[in-house]
mmCIF file of C-alpha atoms in Angstrom:
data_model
loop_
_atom_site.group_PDB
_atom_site.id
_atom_site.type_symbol
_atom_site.label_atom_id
_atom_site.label_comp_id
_atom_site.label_asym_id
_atom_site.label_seq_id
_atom_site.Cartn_x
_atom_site.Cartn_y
_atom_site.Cartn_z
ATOM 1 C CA UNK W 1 1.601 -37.087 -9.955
ATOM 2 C CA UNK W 2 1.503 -38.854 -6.407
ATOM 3 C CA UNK W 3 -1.095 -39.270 -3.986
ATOM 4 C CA UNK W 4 -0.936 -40.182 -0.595
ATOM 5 C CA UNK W 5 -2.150 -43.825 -0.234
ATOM 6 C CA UNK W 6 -4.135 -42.270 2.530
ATOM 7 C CA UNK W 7 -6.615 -40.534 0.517
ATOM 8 C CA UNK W 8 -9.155 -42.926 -0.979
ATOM 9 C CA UNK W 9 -12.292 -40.923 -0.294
ATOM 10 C CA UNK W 10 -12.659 -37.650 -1.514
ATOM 11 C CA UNK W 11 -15.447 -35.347 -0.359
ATOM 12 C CA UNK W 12 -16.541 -32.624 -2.851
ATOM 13 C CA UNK W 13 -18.692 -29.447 -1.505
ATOM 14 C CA UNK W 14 -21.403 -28.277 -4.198
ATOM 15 C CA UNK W 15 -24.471 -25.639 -4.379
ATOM 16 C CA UNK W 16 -27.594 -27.601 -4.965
ATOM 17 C CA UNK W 17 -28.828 -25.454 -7.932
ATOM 18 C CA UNK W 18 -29.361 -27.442 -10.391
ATOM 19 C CA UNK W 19 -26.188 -25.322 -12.888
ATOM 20 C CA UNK W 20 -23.968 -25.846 -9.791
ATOM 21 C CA UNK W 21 -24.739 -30.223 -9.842
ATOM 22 C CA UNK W 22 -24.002 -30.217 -13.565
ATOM 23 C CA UNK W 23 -20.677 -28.702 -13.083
ATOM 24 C CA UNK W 24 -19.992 -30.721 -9.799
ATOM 25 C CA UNK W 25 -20.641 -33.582 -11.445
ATOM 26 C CA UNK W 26 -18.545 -33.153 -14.355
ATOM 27 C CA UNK W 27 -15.428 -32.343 -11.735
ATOM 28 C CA UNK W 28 -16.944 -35.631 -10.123
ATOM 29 C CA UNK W 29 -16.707 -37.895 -12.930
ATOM 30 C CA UNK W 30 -13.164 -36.226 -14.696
ATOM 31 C CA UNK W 31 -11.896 -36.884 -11.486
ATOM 32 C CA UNK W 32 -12.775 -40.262 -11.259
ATOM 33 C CA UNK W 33 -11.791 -40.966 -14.848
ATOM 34 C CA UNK W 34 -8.240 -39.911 -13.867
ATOM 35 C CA UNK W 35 -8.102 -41.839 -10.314
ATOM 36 C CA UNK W 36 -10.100 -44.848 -10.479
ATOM 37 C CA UNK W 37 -8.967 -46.041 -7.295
ATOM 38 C CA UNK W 38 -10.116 -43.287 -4.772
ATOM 39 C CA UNK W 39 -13.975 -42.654 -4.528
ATOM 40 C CA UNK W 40 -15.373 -39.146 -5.501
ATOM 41 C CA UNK W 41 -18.472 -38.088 -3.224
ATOM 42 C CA UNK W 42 -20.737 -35.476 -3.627
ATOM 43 C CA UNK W 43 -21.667 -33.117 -0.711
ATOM 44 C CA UNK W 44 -24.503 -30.192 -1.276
ATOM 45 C CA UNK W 45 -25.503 -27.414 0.697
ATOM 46 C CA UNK W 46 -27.632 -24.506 0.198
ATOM 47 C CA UNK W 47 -25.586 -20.614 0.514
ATOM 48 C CA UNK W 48 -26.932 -17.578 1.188
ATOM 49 C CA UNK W 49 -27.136 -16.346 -1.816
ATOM 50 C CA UNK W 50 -29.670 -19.258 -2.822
ATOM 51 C CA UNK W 51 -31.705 -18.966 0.345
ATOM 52 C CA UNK W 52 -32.359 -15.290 -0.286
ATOM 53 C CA UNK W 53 -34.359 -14.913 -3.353
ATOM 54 C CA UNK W 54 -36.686 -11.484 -3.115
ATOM 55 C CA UNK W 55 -33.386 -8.938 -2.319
ATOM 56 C CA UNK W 56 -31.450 -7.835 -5.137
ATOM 57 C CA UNK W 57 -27.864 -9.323 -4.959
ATOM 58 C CA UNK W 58 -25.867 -6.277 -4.589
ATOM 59 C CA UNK W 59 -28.044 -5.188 -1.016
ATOM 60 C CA UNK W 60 -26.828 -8.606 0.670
ATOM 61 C CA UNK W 61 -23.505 -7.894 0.185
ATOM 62 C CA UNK W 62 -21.465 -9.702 -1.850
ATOM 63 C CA UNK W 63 -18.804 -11.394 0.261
ATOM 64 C CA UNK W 64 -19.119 -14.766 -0.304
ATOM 65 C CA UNK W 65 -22.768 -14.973 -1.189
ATOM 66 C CA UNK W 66 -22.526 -18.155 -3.274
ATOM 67 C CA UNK W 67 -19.483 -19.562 -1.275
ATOM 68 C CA UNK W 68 -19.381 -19.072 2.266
ATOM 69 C CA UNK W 69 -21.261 -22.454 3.368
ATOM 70 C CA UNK W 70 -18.809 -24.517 1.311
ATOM 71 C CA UNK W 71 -15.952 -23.117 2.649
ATOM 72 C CA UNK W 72 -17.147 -23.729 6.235
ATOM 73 C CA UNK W 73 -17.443 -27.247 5.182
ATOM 74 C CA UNK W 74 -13.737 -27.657 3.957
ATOM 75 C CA UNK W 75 -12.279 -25.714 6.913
ATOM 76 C CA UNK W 76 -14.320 -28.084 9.599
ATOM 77 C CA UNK W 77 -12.914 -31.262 7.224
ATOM 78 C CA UNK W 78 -16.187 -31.946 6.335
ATOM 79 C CA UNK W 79 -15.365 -31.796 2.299
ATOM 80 C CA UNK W 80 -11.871 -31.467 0.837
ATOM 81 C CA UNK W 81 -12.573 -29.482 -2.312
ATOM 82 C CA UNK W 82 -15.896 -27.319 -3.409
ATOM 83 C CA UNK W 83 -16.977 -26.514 -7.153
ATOM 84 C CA UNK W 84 -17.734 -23.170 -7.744
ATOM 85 C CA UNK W 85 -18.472 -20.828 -10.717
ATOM 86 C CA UNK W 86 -15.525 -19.153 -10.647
ATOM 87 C CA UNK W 87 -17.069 -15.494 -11.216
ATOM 88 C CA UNK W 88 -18.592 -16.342 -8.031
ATOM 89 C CA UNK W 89 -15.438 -16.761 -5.755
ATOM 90 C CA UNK W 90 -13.960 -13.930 -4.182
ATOM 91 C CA UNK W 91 -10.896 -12.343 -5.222
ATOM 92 C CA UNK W 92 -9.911 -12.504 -1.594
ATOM 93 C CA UNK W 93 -10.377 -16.188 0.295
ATOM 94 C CA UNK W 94 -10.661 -16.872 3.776
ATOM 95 C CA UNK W 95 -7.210 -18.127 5.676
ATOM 96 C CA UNK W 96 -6.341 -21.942 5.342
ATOM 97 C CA UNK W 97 -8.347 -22.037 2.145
ATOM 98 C CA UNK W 98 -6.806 -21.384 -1.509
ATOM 99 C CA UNK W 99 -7.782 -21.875 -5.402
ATOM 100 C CA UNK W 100 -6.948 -24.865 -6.105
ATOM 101 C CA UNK W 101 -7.191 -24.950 -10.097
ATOM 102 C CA UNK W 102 -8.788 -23.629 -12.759
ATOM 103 C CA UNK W 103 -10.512 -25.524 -15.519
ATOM 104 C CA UNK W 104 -10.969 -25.306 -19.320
ATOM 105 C CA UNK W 105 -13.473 -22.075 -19.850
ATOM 106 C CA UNK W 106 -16.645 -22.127 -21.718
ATOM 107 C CA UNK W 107 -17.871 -18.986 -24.170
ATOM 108 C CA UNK W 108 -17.451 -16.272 -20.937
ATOM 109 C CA UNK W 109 -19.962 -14.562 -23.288
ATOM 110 C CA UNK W 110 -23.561 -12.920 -21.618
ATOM 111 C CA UNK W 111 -26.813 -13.919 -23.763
ATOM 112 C CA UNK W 112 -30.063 -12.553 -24.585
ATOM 113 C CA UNK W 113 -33.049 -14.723 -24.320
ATOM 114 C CA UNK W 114 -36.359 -13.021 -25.801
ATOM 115 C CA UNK W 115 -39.960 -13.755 -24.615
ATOM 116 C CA UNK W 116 -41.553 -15.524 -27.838
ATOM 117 C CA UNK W 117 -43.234 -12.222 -28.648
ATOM 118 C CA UNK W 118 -39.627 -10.673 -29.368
ATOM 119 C CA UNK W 119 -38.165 -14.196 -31.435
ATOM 120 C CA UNK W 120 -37.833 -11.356 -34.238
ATOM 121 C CA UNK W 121 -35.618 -8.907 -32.275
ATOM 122 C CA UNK W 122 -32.196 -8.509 -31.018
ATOM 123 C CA UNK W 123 -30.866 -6.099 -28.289
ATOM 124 C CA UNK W 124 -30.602 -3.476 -30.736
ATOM 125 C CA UNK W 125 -33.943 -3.999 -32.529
ATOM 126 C CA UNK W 126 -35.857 -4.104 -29.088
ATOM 127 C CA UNK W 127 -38.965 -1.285 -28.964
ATOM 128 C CA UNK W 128 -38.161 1.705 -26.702
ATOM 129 C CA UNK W 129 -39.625 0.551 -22.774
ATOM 130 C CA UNK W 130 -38.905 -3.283 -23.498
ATOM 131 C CA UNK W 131 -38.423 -4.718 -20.100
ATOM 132 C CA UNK W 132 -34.669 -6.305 -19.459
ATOM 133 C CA UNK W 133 -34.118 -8.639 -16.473
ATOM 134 C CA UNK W 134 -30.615 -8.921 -14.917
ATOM 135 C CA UNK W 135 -29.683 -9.174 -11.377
ATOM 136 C CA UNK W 136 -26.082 -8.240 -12.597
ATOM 137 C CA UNK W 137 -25.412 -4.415 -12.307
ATOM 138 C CA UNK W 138 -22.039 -4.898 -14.369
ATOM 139 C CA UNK W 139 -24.977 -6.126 -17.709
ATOM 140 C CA UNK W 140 -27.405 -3.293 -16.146
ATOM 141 C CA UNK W 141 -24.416 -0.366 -16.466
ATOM 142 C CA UNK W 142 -23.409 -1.742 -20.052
ATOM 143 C CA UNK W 143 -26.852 -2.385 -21.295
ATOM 144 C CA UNK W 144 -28.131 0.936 -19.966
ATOM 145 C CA UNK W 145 -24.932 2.896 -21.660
ATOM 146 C CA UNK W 146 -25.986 1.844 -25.272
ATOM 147 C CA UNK W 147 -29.735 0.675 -24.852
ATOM 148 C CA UNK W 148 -30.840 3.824 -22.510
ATOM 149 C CA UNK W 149 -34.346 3.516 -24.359
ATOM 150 C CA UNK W 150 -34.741 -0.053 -22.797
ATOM 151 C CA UNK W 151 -36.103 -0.516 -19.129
ATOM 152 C CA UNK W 152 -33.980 -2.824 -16.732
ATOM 153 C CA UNK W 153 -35.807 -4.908 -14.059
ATOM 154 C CA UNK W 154 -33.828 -7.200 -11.519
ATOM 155 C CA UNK W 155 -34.914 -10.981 -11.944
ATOM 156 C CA UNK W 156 -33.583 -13.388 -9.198
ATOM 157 C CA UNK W 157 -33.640 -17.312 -8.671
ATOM 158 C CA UNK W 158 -32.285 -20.115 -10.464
ATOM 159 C CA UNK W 159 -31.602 -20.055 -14.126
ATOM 160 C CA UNK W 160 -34.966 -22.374 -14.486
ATOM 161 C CA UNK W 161 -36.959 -19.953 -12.507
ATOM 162 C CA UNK W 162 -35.795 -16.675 -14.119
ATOM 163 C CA UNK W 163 -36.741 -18.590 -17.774
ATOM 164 C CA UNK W 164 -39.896 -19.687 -15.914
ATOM 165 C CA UNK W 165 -40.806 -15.548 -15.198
ATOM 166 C CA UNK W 166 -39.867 -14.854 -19.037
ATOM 167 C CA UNK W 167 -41.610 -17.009 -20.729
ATOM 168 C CA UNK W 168 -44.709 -15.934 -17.974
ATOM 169 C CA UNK W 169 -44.618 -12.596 -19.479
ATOM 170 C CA UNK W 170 -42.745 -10.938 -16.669
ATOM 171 C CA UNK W 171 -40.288 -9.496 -18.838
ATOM 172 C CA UNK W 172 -39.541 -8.987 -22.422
ATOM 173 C CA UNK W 173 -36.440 -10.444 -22.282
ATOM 174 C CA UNK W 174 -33.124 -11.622 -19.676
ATOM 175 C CA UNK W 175 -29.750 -11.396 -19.920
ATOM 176 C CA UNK W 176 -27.735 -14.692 -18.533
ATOM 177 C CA UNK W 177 -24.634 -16.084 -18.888
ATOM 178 C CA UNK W 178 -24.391 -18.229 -22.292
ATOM 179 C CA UNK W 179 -21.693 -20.726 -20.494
ATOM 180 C CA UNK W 180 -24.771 -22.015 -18.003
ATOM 181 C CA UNK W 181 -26.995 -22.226 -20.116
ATOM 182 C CA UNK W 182 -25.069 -24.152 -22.627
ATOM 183 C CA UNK W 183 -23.994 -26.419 -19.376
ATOM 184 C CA UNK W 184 -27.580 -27.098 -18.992
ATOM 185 C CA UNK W 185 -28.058 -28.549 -22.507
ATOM 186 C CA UNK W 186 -30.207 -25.071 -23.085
ATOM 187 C CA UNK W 187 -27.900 -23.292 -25.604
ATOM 188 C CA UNK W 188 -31.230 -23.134 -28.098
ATOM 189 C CA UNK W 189 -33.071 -20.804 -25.823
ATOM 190 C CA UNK W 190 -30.011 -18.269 -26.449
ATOM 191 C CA UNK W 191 -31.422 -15.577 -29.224
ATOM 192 C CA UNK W 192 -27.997 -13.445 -29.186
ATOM 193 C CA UNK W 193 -24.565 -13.405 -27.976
ATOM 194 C CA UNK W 194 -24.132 -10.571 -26.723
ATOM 195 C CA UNK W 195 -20.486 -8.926 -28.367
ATOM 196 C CA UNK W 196 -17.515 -7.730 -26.383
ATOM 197 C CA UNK W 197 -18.335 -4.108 -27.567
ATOM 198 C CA UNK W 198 -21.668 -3.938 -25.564
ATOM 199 C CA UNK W 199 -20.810 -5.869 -22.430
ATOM 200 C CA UNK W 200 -17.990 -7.227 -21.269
ATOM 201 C CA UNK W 201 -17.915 -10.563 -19.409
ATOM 202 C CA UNK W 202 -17.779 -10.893 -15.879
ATOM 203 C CA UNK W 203 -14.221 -11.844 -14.155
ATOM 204 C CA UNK W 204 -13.718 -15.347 -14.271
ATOM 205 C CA UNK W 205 -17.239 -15.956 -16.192
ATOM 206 C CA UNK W 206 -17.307 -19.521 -18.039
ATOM 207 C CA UNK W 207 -14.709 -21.118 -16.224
ATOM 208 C CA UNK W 208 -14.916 -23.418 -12.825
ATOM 209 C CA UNK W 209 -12.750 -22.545 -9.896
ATOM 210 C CA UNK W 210 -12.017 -25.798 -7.296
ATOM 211 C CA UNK W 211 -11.190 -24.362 -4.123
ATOM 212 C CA UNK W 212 -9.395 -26.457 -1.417
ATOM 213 C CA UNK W 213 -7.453 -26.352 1.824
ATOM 214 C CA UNK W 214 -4.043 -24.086 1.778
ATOM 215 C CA UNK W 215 -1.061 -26.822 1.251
ATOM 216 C CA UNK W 216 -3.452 -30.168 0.996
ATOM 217 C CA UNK W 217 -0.612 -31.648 -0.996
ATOM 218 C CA UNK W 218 -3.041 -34.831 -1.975
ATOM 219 C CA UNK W 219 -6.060 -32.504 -2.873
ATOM 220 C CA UNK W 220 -3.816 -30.332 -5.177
ATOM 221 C CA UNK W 221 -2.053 -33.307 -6.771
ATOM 222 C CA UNK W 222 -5.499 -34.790 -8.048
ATOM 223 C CA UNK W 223 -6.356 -30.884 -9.192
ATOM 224 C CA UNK W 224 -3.711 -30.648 -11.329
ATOM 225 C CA UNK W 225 -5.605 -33.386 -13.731
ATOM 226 C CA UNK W 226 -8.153 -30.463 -14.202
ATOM 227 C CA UNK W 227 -6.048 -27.096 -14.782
ATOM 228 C CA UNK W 228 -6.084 -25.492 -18.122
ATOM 229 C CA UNK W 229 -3.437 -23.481 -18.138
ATOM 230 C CA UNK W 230 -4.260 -21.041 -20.531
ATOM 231 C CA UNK W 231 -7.750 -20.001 -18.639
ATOM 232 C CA UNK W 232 -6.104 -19.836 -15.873
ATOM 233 C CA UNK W 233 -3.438 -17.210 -17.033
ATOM 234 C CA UNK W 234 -6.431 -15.403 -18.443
ATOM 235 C CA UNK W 235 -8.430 -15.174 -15.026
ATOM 236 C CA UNK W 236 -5.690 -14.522 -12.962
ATOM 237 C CA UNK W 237 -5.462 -11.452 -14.689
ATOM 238 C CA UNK W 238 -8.860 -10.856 -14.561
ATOM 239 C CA UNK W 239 -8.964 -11.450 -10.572
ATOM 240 C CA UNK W 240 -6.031 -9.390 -10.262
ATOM 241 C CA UNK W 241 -7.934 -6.600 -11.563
ATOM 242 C CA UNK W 242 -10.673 -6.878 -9.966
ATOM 243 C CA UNK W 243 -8.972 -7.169 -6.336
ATOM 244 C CA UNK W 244 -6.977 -4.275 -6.964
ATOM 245 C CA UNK W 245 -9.955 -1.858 -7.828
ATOM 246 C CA UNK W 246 -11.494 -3.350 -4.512
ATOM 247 C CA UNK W 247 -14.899 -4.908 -6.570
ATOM 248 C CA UNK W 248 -16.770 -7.411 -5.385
ATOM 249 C CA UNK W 249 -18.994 -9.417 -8.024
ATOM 250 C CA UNK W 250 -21.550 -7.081 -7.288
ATOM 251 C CA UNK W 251 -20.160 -4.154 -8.568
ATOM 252 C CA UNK W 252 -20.227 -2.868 -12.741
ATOM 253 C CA UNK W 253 -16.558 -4.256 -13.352
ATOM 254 C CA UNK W 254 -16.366 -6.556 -16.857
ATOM 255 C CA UNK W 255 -13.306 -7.778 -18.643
ATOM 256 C CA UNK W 256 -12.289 -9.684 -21.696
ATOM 257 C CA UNK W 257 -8.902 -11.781 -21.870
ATOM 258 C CA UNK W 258 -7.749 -13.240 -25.025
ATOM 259 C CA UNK W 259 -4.102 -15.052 -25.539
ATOM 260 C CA UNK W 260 -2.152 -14.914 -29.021
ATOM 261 C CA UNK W 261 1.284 -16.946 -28.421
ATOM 262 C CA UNK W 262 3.136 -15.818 -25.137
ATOM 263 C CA UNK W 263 1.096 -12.375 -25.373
ATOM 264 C CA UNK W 264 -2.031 -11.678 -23.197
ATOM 265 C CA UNK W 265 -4.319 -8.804 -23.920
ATOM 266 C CA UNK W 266 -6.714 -7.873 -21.082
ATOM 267 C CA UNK W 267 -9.398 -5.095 -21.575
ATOM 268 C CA UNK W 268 -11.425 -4.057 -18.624
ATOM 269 C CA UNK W 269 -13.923 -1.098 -17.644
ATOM 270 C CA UNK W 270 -15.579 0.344 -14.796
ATOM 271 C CA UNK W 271 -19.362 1.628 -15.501
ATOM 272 C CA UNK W 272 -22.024 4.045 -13.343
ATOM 273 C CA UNK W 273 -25.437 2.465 -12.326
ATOM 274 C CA UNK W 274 -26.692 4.537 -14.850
ATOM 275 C CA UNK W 275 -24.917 3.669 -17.724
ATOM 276 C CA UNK W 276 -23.502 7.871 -18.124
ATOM 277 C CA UNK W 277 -20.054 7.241 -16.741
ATOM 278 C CA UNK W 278 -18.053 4.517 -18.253
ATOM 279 C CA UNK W 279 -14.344 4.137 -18.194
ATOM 280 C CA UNK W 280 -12.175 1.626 -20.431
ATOM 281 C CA UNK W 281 -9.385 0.399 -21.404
ATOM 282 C CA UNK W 282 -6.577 -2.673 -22.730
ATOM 283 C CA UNK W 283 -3.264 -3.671 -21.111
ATOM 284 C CA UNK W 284 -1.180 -6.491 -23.385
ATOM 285 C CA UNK W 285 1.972 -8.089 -21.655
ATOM 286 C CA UNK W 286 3.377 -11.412 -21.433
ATOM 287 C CA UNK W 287 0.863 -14.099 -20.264
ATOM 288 C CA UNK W 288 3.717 -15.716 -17.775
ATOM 289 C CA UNK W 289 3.353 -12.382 -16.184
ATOM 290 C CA UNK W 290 -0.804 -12.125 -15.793
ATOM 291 C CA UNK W 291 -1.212 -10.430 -12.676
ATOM 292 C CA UNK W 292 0.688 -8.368 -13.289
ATOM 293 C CA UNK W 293 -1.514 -6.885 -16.286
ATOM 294 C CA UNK W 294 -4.003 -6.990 -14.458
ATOM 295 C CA UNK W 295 -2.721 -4.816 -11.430
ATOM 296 C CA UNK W 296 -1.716 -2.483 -14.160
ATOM 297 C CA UNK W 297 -5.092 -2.076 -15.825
ATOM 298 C CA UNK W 298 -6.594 -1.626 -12.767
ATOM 299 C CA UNK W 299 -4.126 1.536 -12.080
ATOM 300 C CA UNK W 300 -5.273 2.855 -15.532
ATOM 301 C CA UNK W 301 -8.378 3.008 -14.821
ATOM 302 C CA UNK W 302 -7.696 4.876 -11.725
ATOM 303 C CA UNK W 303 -6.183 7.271 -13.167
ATOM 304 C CA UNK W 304 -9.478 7.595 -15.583
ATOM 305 C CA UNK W 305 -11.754 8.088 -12.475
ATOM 306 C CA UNK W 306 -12.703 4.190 -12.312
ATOM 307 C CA UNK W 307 -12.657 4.832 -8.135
ATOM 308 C CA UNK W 308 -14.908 7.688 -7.860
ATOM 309 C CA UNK W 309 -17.458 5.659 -9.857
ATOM 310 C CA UNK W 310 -17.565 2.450 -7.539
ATOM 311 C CA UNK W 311 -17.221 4.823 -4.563
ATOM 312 C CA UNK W 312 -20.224 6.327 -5.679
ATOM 313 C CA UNK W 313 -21.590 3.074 -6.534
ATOM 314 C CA UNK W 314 -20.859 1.705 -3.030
ATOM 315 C CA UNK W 315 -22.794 4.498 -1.555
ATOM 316 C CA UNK W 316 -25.586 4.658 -3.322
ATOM 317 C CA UNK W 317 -26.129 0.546 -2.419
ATOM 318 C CA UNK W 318 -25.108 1.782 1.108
ATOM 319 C CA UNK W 319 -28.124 4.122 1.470
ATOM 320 C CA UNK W 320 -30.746 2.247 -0.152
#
């Protein structure tokens, strides 16, 4: 690995939430473990998605809600890399700008966290009208499918502030993603792991995507330190699929990946608002040849009626 003698400070673009420090600052320090002699900064900036906190996610739009800020910064030079969840990054980036690597994933797994009243219950177990938050309207489609009994109320803000509303009574119980809150050091508020059968991750979920400039040969040469090869086979399927149906991260798409030897299995569905209308289904193929699964899934599901639903779903959002 070679790096230009030239680069001895490099400028990294993070979210201030306090879930998007932890993980910048993680990239910071493995960085720095790995290249002693160049000095890792830390740049933060607020997106739109954190500046907007009292509109449901999926009527701002979704392109680029949690991204578009950073990737200003690395375009005008001002940072040379940003940190991002990687179920936050489009599918589709901006010209000059490219994904630069893909780290070792955490449990891609949602979670149920209870209000204290409900430390008895699971998902399953939950009295008929139990209030759900979730901003997420891939969990709501799921979670509606085999819980229709249960009521589902969007909660927005940080991970701290949507515990802070729980545990205020606001809702009975929240569905969030297991791999932040385990990030945070807050894996003992989680009162279920949600399974595979009821809701299927979202694409990329648990893993970090480091985005960077299109052919920064010294950038990508200190990324490679960072890629885990086998998470990145198994979300480059993932955002295969999801580009080819057209979804944004707003939109009730969820996958699961898992590798056994050279063979990757990748199982992905398309859901209704309401939970009615669910499609579903598993493509296996060699990992070397990811994408490719993934574009094929996607056409199965086609075929199953997995466009109708997101056109529907597009203008229904479009409308309200």
């Amino acid at each position: 690995m070679t790096v230009s003698a030239s680069t001895r400070t490099v400028r990294i673009g993070s979210r201030k939430s306090q879930l998007a420090l932890v993980q910048t600052y993680w990239v910071q320090e493995e960085l720095q473990k790995h290249f002693p002699d160049i000095t890792f900064e830390v740049e933060t900036m607020s997106t739109q998605g954190d500046k907007i906190l009292d509109v449901p996610l999926a009527k701002i739009g979704d392109k680029g809600l949690f991204t578009k800020e950073l990737e200003v910064g690395m375009l005008e030079k001002k940072t040379d890399l940003a940190v991002h969840s990687l179920k936050d990054l489009p599918t589709n980036l901006p010209e000059g700008l490219m994904l630069g690597c893909v780290t070792e994933r955490e449990n891609p797994a949602d979670a149920l966290v209870v209000h204290e009243k409900f430390k008895d219950k699971q998902l399953e177990t939950l009295p008929e009208g139990a209030v759900i938050g979730t901003s997420s309207l891939r969990r709501l489609a799921q979670l509606r499918h085999h819980y229709p009994h249960l009521e589902f109320k969007d909660v927005r803000g940080n991970l701290n502030t949507r515990l802070a509303k729980l545990d205020a009574g606001e809702y009975d119980a929240i569905i969030l993603a297991f791999a932040g809150l385990h990030r945070l050091g807050m894996s003992d508020r989680i009162h279920q792991v949600i399974p595979p059968e009821v809701s299927l991750h979202a694409v990329g979920q648990g893993a970090l995507g480091i985005e960077c400039r299109a052919g920064d040969t010294d950038i990508l040469n200190l990324l490679k330190s960072l890629e885990h090869t086998a998470t990145a086979h198994r979300c480059y399927a993932e955002r295969a699929f999801l580009r080819e149906l057209e979804g944004g991260c707003q939109v009730p798409i969820g996958v699961n990946t898992q590798i056994e030897g050279e063979q990757l299995t990748l199982t992905g569905l398309v859901a209704s608002l309401d939970g009615k209308k669910l499609v579903k289904d598993v493509v296996t193929g060699a990992t070397a040849e990811a994408e490719q699964i993934g574009l094929e899934l996607a056409r199965k599901l086609r075929e199953q009626g997995a466009q109708e639903i997101l056109d529907a779903i597009l203008a229904e959002i479009d409308r309200s």
